Short mmCIF file of C-alpha atoms in Angstrom, two decimals:
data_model
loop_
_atom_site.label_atom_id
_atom_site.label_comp_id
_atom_site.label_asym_id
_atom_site.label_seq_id
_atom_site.Cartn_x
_atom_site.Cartn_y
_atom_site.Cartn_z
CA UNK A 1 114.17 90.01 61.44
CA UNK A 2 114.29 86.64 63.55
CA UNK A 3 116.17 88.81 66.31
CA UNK A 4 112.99 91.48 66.41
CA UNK A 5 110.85 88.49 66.36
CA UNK A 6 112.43 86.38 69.09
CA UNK A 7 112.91 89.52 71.38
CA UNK A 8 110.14 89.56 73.10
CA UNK A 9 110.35 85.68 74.65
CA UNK A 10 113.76 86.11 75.24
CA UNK A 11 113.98 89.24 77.25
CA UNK A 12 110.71 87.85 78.98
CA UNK A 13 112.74 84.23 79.80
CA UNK A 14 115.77 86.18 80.93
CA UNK A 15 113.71 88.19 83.10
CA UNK A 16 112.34 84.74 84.89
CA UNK A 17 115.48 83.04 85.23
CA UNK A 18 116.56 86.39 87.31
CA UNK A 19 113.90 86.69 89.36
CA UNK A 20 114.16 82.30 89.70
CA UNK A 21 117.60 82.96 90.84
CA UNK A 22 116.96 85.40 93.14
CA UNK A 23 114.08 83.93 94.71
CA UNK A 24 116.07 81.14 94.98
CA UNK A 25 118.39 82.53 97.15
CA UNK A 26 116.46 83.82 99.77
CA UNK A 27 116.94 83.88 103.26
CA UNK A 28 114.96 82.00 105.59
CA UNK A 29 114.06 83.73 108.75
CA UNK A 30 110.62 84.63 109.01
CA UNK A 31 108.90 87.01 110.86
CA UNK A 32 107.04 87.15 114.22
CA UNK A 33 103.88 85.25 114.18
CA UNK A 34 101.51 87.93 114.60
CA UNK A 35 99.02 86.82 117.78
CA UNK A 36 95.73 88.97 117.99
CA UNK A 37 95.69 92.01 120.91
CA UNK A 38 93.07 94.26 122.31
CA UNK A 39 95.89 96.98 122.16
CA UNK A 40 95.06 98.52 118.92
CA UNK A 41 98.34 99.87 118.74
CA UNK A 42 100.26 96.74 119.44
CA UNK A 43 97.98 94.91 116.41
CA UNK A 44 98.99 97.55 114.43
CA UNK A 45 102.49 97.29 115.03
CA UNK A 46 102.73 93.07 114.81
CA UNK A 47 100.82 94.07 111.16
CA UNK A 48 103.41 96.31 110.01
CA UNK A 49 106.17 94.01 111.45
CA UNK A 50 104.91 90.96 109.58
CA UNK A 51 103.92 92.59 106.23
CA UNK A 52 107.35 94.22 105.91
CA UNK A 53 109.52 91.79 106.94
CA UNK A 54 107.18 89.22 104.78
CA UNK A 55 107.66 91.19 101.85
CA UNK A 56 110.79 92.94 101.69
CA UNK A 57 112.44 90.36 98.87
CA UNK A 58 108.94 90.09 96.83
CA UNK A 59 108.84 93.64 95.62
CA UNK A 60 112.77 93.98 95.00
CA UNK A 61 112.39 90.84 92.78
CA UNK A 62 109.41 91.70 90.73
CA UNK A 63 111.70 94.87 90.28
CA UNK A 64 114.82 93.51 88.97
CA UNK A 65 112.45 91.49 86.38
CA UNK A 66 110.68 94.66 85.48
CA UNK A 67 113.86 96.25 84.90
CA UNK A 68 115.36 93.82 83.31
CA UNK A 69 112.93 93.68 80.80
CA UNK A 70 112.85 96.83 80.10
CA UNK A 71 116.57 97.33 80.21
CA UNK A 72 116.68 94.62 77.75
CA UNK A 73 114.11 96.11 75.54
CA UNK A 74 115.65 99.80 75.95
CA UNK A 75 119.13 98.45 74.93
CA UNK A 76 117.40 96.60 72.05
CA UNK A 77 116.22 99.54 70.32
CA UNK A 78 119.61 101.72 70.81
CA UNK A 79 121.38 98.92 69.41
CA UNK A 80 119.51 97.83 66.44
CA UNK A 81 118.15 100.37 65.57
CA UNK A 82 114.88 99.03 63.35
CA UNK A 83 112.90 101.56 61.05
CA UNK A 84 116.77 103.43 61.01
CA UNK A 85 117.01 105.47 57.46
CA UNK A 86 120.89 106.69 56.43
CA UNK A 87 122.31 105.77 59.73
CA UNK A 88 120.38 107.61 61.43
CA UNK A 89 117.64 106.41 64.35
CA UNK A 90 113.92 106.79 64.13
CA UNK A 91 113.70 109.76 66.21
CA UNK A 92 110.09 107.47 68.43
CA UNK A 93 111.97 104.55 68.61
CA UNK A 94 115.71 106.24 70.02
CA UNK A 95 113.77 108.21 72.37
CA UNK A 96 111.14 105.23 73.51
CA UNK A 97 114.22 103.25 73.84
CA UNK A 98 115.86 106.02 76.30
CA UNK A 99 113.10 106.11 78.67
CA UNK A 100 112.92 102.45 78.89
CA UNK A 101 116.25 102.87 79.75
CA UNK A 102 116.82 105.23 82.04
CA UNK A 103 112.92 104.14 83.85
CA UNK A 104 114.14 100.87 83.81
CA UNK A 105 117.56 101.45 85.55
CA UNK A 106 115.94 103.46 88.27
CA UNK A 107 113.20 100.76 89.43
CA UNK A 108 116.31 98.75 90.36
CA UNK A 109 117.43 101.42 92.72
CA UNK A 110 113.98 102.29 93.93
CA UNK A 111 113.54 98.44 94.36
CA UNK A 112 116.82 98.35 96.83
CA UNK A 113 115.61 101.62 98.58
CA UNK A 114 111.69 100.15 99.06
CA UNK A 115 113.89 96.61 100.59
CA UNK A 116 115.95 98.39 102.92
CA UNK A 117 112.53 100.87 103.98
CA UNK A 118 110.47 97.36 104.64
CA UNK A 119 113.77 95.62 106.88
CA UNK A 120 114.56 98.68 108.50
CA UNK A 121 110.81 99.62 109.37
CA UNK A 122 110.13 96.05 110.66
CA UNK A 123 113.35 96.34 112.86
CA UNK A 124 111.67 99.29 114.49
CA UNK A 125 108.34 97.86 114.83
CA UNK A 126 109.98 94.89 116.29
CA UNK A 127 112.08 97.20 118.91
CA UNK A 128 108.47 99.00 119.79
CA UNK A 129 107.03 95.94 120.67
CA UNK A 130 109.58 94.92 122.62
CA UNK A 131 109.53 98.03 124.88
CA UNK A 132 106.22 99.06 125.85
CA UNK A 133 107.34 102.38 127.68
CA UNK A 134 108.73 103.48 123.82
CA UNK A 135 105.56 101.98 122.53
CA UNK A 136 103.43 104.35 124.09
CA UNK A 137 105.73 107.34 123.71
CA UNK A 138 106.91 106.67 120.11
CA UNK A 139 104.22 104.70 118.36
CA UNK A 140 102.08 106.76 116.76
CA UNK A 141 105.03 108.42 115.65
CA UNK A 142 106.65 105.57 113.96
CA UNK A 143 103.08 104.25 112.39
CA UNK A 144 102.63 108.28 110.89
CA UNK A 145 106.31 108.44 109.46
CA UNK A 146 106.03 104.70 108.00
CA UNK A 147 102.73 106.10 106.31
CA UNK A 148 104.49 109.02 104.77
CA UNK A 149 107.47 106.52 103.69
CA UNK A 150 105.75 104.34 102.14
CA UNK A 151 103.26 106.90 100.06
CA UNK A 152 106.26 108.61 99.04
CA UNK A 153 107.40 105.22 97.68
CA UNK A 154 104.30 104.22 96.13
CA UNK A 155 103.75 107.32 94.23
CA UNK A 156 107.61 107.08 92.86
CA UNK A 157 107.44 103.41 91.88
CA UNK A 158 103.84 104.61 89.95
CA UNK A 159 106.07 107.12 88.32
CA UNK A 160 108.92 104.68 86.92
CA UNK A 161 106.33 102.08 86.56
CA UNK A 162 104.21 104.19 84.14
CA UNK A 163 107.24 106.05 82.32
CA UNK A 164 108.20 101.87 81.72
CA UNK A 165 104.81 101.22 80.35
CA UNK A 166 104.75 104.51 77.81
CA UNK A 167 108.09 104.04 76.31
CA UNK A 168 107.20 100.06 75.88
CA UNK A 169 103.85 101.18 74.19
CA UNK A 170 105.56 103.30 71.96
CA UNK A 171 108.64 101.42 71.08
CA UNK A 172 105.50 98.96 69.91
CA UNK A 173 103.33 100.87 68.08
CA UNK A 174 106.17 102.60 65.77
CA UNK A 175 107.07 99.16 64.89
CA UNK A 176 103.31 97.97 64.80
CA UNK A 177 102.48 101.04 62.52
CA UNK A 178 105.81 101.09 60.38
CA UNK A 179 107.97 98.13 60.68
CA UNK A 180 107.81 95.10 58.27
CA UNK A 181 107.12 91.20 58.88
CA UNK A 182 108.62 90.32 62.19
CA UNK A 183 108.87 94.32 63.03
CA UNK A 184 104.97 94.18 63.30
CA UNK A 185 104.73 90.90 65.24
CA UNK A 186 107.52 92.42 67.89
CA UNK A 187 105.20 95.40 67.77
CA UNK A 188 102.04 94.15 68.88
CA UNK A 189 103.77 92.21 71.49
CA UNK A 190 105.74 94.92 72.52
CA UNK A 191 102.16 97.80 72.20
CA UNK A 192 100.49 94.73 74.50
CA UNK A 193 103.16 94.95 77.67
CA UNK A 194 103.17 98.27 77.62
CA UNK A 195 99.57 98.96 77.88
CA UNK A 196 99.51 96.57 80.49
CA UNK A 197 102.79 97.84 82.00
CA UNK A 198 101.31 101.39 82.54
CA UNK A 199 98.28 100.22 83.64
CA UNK A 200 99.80 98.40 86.74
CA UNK A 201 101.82 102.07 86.94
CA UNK A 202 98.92 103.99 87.36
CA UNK A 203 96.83 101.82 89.80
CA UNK A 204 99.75 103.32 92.19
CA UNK A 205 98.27 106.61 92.20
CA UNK A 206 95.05 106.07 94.03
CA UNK A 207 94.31 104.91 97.53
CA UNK A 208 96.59 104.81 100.47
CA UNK A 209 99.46 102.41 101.08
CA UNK A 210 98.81 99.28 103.34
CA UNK A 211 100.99 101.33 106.74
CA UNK A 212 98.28 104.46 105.62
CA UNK A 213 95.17 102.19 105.95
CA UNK A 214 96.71 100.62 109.06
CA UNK A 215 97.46 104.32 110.67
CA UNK A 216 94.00 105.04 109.96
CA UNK A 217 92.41 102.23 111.49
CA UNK A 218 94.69 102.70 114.45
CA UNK A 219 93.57 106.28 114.97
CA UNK A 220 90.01 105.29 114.40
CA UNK A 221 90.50 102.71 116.66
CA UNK A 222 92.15 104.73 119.65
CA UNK A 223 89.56 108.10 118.90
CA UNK A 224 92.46 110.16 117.53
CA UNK A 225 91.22 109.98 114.04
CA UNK A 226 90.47 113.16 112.07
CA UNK A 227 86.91 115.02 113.78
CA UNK A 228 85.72 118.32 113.37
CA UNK A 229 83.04 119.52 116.20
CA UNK A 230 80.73 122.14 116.75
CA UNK A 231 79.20 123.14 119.86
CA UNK A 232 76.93 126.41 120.85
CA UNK A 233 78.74 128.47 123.21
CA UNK A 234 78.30 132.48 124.40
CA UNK A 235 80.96 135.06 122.54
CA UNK A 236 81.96 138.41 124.55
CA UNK A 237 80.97 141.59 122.51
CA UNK A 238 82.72 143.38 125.23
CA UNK A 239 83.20 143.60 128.98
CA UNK A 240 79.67 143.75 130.07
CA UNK A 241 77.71 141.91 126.82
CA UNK A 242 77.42 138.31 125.90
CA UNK A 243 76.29 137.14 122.36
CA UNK A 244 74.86 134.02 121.61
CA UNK A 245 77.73 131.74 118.71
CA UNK A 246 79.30 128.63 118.01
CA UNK A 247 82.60 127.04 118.43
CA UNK A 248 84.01 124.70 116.25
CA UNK A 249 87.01 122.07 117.10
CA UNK A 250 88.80 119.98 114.76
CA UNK A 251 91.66 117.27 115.04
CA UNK A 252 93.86 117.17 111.86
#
């Protein structure tokens, strides 16, 4: 019982001492102070350099706590096995623990993929300001593609983020609604994170990732942005009649 009670605090130090460590050990170099410009897409390319580089260690490391947490929690519930009857596993609790498992394991290599996205994209933003002549030619290409990226990415790490949260509520609320004593304490701690937990997973699915805002601003800002017109205009019927219509035009 004092192990089901205690879990909670100690998975949740364990997972601070990681990310401590981590943070720790973090590189100095820092990214290029970002100076304001009338180019709208030079702005947006100093933003995208300085946000990524910026934050390419802060999302890896709330990551590795996440999944730490919930690799601790996972492996807690395949190994003890509480509300077990004849040896054999409460069917909510093995299969809560799985998915905090297996949710758990991937945000760590979703958490590495999202790093090397963030250096690699600020390397390229870096390289575009550098050479103006690629600039002009490849910008709005690389601001569009880092867009996709990193909605792609959001809408993944909503995904792991939310499985996280539903197999933490439930591993909590089968021991809040059947376990004894400290079962029931570990239970409404547990229900509590996880609630929370998927919460922060589905605030990924709305909106637009920071690169989409900035794309869209960009476009805005340079008259590229999405339009639809319509204009009157004079239709042939055939070679010798005209007939009054419209026209439409659209940018997509």
């Amino acid at each position: 019982m004092n192990q089901v009670g205690n879990s909670p605090a100690y998975l949740t130090i364990n997972g601070l001492i990681i990310f401590f460590i981590m943070m720790t050990q973090l590189p100095t170099v820092s990214a290029q102070e970002v100076q304001p410009s009338a180019d709208p897409m030079v702005e947006a390319l100093q933003e995208i350099e300085d946000a990524d580089w910026k934050h390419r260690w802060t999302g890896y490391g709330i990551a590795w706590v996440g999944s730490a947490i919930g690799i601790g929690m996972g492996s807690w519930g395949l190994y003890h096995q509480p509300l077990a009857k004849s040896g054999t596993p409460d069917p909510v609790i093995f299969s809560a623990s799985l998915l905090l498992v297996g949710s758990a394991t991937a945000q760590i290599i979703h958490g590495g993929m999202r790093f090397d996205e963030r250096v690699i994209s600020a390397q390229n933003a870096r390289a575009l300001l550098a050479d103006p002549k690629a600039q002009k030619s490849n910008g709005l290409f690389f601001l569009s593609n880092r867009a996709k990226k990193a909605q792609s990415t959001r809408f993944w790490g909503g995904v792991m983020t939310t499985a996280q949260g539903i197999g933490t509520t439930l591993l909590g609320a089968r021991l809040w609604q059947k376990g004894v004593e400290g079962q029931k304490t570990a239970g409404i701690a547990f229900t509590v994170m996880g609630v929370l937990n998927t919460v922060v997973g589905t605030i990924h699915f709305p909106g637009k990732a920071r690169s989409g805002r900035v794309l869209d601003r960009t476009l805005k800002k340079l008259g590229l942005n999405k339009n639809v017109s319509i204009n009157p205009t004079v239709l042939p019927v055939d070679h010798q009649t005209w007939s009054p219509g419209l026209s439409a035009f659209g940018r997509f």
